[in-house]
Amino acid sequence: MAAVGLGQAVRTTPAGALPANMVPHPREELFSVLVVDDHPLLREAIAARLTQMGAGTVHEAASVAEARARA
């Protein structure tokens, strides 16, 4: 981490530098999510990222009808 400008900490990313408060951090408490998308690769990528962010349970569905059936 480096201090830049008016003392605001930043983190370097491939796209450049972002303020530290703009970079997602893993959450301390667990949460559950439902990812609904008809494209399986996109759904899997979103679910994986949410798991990295601290989701305790990630449910996936390809449609709203499937999501309602699982609920």
C-alpha atoms as one frame of an Amber mdcrd trajectory, in Angstrom:
protein
   0.000   0.000   0.000   1.289   3.487  -0.774   0.260   6.944   0.342  -0.580
   9.311  -2.492  -1.911  12.841  -2.744  -3.745  14.085   0.317  -2.724  11.139
   2.445  -5.317   8.801   0.950  -4.121   5.181   0.824  -4.446   3.427  -2.518
  -4.000  -0.104  -3.819  -2.571  -0.833  -7.225  -4.727  -2.882  -9.577  -4.161
  -3.915 -13.204  -6.391  -1.011 -14.276  -4.560   1.492 -12.070  -4.806   2.720
  -8.503  -8.031   2.726  -6.490  -8.731   4.240  -3.090  -8.541   1.529  -0.413
 -12.250   1.964   0.424 -13.159   1.071  -3.196 -11.402  -2.335  -3.134 -13.713
  -5.174  -1.998 -12.635  -6.963   1.158 -13.732 -10.334   2.509 -16.539  -9.849
   5.015 -16.210 -10.992   8.595 -19.790 -12.258   8.887 -21.155 -14.968   6.593
 -24.031 -14.223   4.249 -26.103 -16.249   1.794 -26.737 -15.348  -1.825 -28.732
 -16.575  -4.784 -27.140 -16.084  -8.211 -29.659 -16.210 -11.073 -28.311 -16.117
 -14.630 -29.000 -18.279 -17.666 -25.327 -18.489 -18.691 -23.595 -21.217 -16.639
 -20.038 -19.818 -16.915 -21.062 -16.332 -15.839 -23.152 -17.756 -13.004 -20.202
 -19.874 -11.842 -17.787 -16.906 -11.987 -20.132 -14.695  -9.972 -20.679 -17.462
  -7.417 -16.917 -18.001  -7.072 -16.291 -14.285  -6.521 -19.033 -14.081  -3.898
 -17.513 -17.070  -2.122 -14.141 -15.269  -2.103 -15.860 -12.243  -0.607 -17.124
 -14.335   2.295 -20.467 -15.778   1.249 -21.270 -18.713   3.494 -23.771 -20.238
   1.096 -24.112 -19.569  -2.643 -27.137 -20.996  -4.453 -27.288 -20.939  -8.237
 -30.276 -20.971 -10.587 -30.589 -20.598 -14.353 -33.959 -18.809 -14.275 -36.331
 -17.025 -11.961 -38.674 -20.025 -12.149 -35.866 -22.329 -11.007 -34.970 -19.898
  -8.217 -38.584 -19.829  -7.015 -38.737 -23.625  -7.067 -35.614 -23.821  -4.887
 -36.903 -21.230  -2.401
